[in-house]
XYZ file of C-alpha atoms in Angstrom:
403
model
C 0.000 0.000 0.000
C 3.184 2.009 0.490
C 4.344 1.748 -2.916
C 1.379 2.115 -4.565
C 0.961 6.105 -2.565
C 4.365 6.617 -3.207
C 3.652 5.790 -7.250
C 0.330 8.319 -7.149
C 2.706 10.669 -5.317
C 5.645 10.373 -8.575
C 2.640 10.219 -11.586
C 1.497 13.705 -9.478
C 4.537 14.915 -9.435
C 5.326 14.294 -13.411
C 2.323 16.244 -14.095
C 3.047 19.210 -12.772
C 5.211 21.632 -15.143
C 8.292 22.755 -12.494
C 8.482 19.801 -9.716
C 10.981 20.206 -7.375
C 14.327 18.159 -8.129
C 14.825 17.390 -4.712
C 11.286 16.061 -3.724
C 11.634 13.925 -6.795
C 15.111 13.040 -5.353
C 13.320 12.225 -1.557
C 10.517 9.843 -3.253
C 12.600 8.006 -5.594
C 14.530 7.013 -2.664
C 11.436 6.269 -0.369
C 10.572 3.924 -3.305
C 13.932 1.899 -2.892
C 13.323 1.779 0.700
C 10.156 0.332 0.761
C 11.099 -1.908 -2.431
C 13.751 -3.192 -0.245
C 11.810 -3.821 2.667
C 9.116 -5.729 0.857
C 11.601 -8.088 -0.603
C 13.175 -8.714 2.318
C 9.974 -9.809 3.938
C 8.741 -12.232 1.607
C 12.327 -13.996 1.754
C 11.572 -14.366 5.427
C 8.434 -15.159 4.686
C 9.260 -18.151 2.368
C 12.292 -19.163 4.935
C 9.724 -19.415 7.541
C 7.376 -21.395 5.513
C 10.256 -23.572 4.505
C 11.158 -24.178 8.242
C 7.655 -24.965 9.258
C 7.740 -27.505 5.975
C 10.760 -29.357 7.277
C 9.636 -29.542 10.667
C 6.630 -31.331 9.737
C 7.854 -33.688 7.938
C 10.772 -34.153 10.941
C 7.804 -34.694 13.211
C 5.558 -36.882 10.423
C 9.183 -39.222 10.507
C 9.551 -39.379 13.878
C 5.579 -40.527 14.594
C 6.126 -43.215 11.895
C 9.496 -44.374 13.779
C 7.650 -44.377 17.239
C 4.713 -46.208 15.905
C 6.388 -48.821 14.121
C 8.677 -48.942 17.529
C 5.185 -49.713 19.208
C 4.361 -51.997 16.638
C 7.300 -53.937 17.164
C 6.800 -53.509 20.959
C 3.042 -54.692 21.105
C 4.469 -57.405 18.609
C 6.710 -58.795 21.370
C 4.589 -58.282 24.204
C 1.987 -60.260 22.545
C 3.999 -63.200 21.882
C 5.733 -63.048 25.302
C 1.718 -62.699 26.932
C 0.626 -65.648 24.553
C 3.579 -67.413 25.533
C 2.488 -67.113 29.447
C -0.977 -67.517 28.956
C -0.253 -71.108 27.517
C 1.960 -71.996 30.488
C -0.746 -70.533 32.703
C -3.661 -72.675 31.107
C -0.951 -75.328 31.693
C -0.824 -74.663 35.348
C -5.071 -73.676 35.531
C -5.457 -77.174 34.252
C -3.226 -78.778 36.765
C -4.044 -76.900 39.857
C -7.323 -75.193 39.903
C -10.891 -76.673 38.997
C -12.089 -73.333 36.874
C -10.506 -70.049 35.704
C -11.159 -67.183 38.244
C -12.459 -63.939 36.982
C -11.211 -60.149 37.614
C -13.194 -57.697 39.387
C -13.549 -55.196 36.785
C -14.355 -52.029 39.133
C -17.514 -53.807 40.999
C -18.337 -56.626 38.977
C -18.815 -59.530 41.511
C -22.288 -59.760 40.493
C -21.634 -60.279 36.644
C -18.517 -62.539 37.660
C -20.688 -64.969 40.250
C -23.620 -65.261 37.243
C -20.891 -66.459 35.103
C -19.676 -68.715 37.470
C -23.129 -70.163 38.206
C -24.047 -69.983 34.277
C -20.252 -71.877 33.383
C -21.608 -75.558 35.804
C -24.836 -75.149 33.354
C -23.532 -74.415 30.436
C -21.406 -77.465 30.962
C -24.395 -79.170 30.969
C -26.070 -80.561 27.388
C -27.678 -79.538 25.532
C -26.235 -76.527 26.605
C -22.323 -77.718 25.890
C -23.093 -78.317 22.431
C -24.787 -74.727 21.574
C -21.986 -73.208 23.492
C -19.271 -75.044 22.003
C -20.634 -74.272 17.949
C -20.027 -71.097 16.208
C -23.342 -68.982 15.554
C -23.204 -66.489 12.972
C -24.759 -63.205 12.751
C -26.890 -64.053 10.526
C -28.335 -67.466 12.156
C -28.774 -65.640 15.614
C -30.476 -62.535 13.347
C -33.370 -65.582 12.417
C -33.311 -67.386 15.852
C -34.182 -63.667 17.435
C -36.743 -63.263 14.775
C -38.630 -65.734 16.991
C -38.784 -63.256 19.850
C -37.714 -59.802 18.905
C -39.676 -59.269 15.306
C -38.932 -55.235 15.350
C -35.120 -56.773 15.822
C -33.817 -54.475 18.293
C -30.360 -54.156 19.451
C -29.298 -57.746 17.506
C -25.830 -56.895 16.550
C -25.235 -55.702 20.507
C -26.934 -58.695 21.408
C -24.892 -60.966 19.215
C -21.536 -59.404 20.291
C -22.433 -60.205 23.870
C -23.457 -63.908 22.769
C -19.891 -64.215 21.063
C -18.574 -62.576 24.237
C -20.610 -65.460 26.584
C -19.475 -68.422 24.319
C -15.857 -67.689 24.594
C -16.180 -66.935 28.510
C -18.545 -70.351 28.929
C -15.629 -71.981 26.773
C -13.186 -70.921 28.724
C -14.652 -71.973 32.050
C -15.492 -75.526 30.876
C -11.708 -75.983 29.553
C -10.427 -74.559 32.333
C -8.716 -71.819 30.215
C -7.545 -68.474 31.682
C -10.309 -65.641 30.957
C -8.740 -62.001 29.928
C -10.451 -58.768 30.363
C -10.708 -58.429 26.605
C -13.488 -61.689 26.749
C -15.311 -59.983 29.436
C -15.492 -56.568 29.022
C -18.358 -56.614 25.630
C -20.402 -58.170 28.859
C -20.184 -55.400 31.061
C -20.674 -52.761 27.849
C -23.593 -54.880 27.152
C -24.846 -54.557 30.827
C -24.299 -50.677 31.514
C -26.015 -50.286 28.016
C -29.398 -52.026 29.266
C -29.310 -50.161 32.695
C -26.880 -51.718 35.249
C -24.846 -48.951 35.850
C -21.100 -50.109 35.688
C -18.965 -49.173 38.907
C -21.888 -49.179 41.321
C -23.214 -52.951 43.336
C -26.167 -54.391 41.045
C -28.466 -57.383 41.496
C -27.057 -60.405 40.130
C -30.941 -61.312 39.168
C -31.012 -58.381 36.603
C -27.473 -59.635 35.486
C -29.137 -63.192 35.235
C -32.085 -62.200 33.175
C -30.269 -60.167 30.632
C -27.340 -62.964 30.255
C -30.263 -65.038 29.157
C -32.045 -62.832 26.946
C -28.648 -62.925 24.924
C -28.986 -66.068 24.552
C -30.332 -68.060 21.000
C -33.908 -68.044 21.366
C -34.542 -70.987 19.782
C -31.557 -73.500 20.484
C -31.405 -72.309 24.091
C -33.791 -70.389 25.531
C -36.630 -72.516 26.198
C -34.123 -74.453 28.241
C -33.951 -71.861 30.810
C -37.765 -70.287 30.511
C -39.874 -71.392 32.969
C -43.333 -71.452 31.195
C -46.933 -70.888 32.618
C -50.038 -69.239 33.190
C -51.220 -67.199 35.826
C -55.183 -68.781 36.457
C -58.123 -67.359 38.172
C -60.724 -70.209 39.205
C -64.141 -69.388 39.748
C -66.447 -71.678 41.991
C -68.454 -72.466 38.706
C -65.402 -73.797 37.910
C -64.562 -71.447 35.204
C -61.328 -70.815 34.456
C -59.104 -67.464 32.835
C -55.635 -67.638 31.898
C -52.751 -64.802 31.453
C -49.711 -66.643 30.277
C -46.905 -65.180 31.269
C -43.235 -67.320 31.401
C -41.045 -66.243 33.860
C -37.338 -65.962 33.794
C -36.932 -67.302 37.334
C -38.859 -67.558 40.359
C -39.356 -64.437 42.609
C -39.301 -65.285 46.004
C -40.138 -62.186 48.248
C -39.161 -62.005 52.395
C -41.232 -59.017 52.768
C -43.549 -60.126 55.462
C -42.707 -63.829 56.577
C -42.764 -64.038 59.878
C -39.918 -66.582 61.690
C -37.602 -68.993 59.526
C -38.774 -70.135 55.953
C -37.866 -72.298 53.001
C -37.786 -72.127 49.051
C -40.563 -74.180 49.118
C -42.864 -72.265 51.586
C -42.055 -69.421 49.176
C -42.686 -70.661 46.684
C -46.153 -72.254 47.934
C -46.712 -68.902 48.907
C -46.182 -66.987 46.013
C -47.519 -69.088 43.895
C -49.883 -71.599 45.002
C -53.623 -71.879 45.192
C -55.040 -68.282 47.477
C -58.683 -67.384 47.697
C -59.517 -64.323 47.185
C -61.810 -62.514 50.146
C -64.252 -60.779 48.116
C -67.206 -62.062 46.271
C -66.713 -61.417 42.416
C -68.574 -62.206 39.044
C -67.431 -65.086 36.247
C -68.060 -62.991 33.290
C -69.355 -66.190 31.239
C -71.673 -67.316 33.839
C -72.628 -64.801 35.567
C -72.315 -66.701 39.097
C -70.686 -64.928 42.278
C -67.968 -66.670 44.022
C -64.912 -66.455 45.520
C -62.308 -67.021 43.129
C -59.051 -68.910 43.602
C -55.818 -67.554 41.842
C -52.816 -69.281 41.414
C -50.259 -70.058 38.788
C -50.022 -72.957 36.805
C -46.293 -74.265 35.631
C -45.584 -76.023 32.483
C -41.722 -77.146 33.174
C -41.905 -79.482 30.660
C -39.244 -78.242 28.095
C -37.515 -75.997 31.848
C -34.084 -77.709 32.217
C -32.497 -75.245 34.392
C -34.957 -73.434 37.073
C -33.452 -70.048 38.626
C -34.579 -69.400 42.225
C -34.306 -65.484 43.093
C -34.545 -64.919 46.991
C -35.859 -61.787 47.015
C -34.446 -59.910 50.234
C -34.685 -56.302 49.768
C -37.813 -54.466 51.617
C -39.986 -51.591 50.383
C -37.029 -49.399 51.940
C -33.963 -51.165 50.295
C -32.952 -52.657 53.310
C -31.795 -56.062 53.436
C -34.001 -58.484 55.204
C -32.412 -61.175 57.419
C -34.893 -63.981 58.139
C -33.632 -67.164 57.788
C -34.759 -69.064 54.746
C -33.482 -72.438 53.847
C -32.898 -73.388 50.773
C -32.785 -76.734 50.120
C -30.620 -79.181 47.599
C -33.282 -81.210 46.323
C -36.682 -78.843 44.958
C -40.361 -80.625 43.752
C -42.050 -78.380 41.947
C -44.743 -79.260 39.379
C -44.140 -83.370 39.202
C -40.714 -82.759 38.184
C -37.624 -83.110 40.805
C -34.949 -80.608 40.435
C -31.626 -80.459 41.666
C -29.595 -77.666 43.082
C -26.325 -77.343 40.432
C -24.906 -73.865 41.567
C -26.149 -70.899 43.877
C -24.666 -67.300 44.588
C -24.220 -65.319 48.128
C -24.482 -62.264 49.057
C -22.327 -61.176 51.924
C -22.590 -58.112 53.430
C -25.343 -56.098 55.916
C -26.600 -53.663 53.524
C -28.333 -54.439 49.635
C -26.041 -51.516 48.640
C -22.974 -52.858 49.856
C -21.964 -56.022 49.517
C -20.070 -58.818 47.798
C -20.900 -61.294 45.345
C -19.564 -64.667 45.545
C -20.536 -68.074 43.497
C -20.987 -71.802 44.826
C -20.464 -74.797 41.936
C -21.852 -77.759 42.163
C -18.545 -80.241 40.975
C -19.309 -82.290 37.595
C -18.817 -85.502 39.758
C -19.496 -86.105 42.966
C -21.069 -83.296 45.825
C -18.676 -81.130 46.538
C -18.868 -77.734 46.235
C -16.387 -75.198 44.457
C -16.206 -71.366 45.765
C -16.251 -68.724 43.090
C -14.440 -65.522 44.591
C -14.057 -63.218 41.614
C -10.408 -64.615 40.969
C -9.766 -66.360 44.112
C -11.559 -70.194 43.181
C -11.167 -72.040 46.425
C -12.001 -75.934 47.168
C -11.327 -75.947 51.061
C -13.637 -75.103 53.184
C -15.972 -75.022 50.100
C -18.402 -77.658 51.130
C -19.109 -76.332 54.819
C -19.375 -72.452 54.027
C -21.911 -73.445 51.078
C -24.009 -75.694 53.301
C -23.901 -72.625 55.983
C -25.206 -70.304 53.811
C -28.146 -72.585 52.155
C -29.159 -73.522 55.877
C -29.739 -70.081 56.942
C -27.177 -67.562 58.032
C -28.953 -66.334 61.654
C -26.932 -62.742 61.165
C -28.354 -62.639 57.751
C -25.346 -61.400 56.191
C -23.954 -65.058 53.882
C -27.530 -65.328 51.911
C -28.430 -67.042 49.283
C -29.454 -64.234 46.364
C -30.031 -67.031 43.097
C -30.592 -71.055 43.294
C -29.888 -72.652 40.349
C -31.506 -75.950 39.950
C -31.330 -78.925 37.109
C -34.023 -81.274 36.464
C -33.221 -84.846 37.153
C -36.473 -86.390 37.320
C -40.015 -86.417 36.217
């Protein structure tokens, strides 16, 4: 802009008839200057630009260098941690009866399911789903069956993949890395249990089997039925409703209990006191509700004792819970169960008893401590009742052994 006055200034200056010499003299010179000056800041200019070129590409080198050095690094480190893990499956096999599990930042309660679900899943025809590779697109027409707006199915399929190599793992007695776990607690947080804070192994329960193929090996785990309300005309309306497991409630019982009272309680035959109308007949009567089981396909029946009051506190009447379990003409058979120690329902551990594949005995699941001694009396302490009410029984799993 300097020049370009300075140039008005000269062609104004040529117009005139007598310009002064030595004006002339002074602008010709400012010309130079400012000439001079521009050049010399576009050759810094184009230095600097240079620089900042080099410098780049000095930095662009040296990121490549590191992250090949990583490469190389993560290279080793896998080979070294492959390496270990073999010896360490080596040394699982030989000395432990199942692969613990890490706490991953309050995850007892997902960590004790697994535990329970790995002595079921051991179980056929369980083992054999587990064991065969499902693709996306076969779970994407088993889940058809139950989810027709298909919802969620590639999360849901992730966390199936996720449960196969875990449930693989556990039945091999291979060690179980944070990598295999973790799309299980993603999947969790995503459907509500809020990851870092104590949730109800139940919830964890339910959702593990939702994941699961709807048509290979859910029914296996549903507990089927109708809830029934009985008139004294003797007709009869149904709600069917299938169950995930059995929700035994301790708010108000009175004294010590037992599965089965509960579960008599809950959901046996009770009259109701008022008067009401059959809708077909037209008769009053007192109606008698209760629900009506059809365990015929059931395989694995899930217990929940229910301990948690109307005020989240932890109830601690005694309830029994008992090995053996008749329920519908079928005879079940208690194959794992999980504990909840601690005072509070917000507080607390998680902890898993397995049933061994022969024999009685009793394996203790502590996140990754898996203990056999002592095993066998602290399970049968906790079934019978703890009288503190702090080592209870949260979820019975039971296998049918007889019709």
């Amino acid at each position: 802009s300097s020049i370009n006055l300075v140039s008005q200034q000269r062609q104004k200056l040529e117009l005139e008839e007598n310009p002064d010499p030595g004006f002339q003299k002074e602008v010709d010179q400012l010309v130079r200057d400012k000439l001079r000056a521009y050049l010399l800041e576009m050759k810094k200019t184009m230095e600097e630009e240079k620089n900042r070129q080099k410098a780049e590409e000095d930095s662009k080198r040296q990121k490549e260098a590191e992250l090949a050095e990583q490469k190389k690094r993560l290279e080793i480190e896998k080979a070294e941690r492959k390496k270990s893990e073999m010896l360490t499956k080596s040394i699982i096999r030989d000395s432990t009866p199942r692969p613990g599990l890490t706490n991953l930042n309050n995850t007892c309660y997902l960590n004790s399911a697994i535990q329970c679900l790995g002595t079921i899943f051991a179980l056929e025809p369980f083992r054999s789903v587990i064991e065969e590779s499902v693709s996306e697109g076969d779970y994407l027409a088993e889940e058809i069956l139950v989810n027709p707006k298909l919802e969620n199915v590639a999360a849901k399929h992730e966390a199936w993949s996720s449960l196969q190599h875990v449930m693989n793992a556990i039945i091999k007695r291979d060690i179980i890395t944070q990598d295999q776990i973790w799309p299980l607690v993603t999947f969790m947080a995503e459907n509500g249990l809020q990851h870092g804070r104590q949730n109800d192994i139940q919830e964890a329960v339910v959702m593990l089997y939702n994941i699961l193929p709807a048509r290979s090996l859910k029914p296996f785990v549903d507990i089927k039925g109708a809830y029934v309300r009985k008139y004294g005309c003797n007709h009869e309306y149904r709600t069917s409703e299938p169950l995930s497991t059995l929700d035994l409630r301790l708010v108000g019982v009175d004294g010590k209990t037992s599965v089965e009272k509960l579960i008599s309680s809950a959901y046996g035959q009770v009259q109701d006191g008022d008067l009401s109308r059959c809708s077909e007949c037209g008769k009053k009567s007192k109606p008698t509700a209760f629900y009506d089981f059809d365990l015929s396909q059931t395989r694995i029946l899930a217990v929940h004792v229910n301990r948690i009051d109307y005020y989240g506190q932890k109830l601690k009447t005694i309830c029994q819970c008992l090995i053996e379990l008749k329920l519908a003409n079928f005879k079940f058979k208690m194959v794992a169960f999980a504990v909840h120690e601690g005072e509070n329902s917000n507080r607390g551990h998680y902890v898993a008893y397995a049933k061994r594949k022969h024999g009685d005995s009793w394996i203790r699941c502590d996140d990754t401590k898996i203990t056999e001694k002592d095993a066998n009396k602290r399970a049968m302490d906790a079934l019978m009742g703890d009288p503190y009410g702090v080592n209870t029984p949260a979820l019975l799993f039971y296998e049918k052994v007889h019709a």
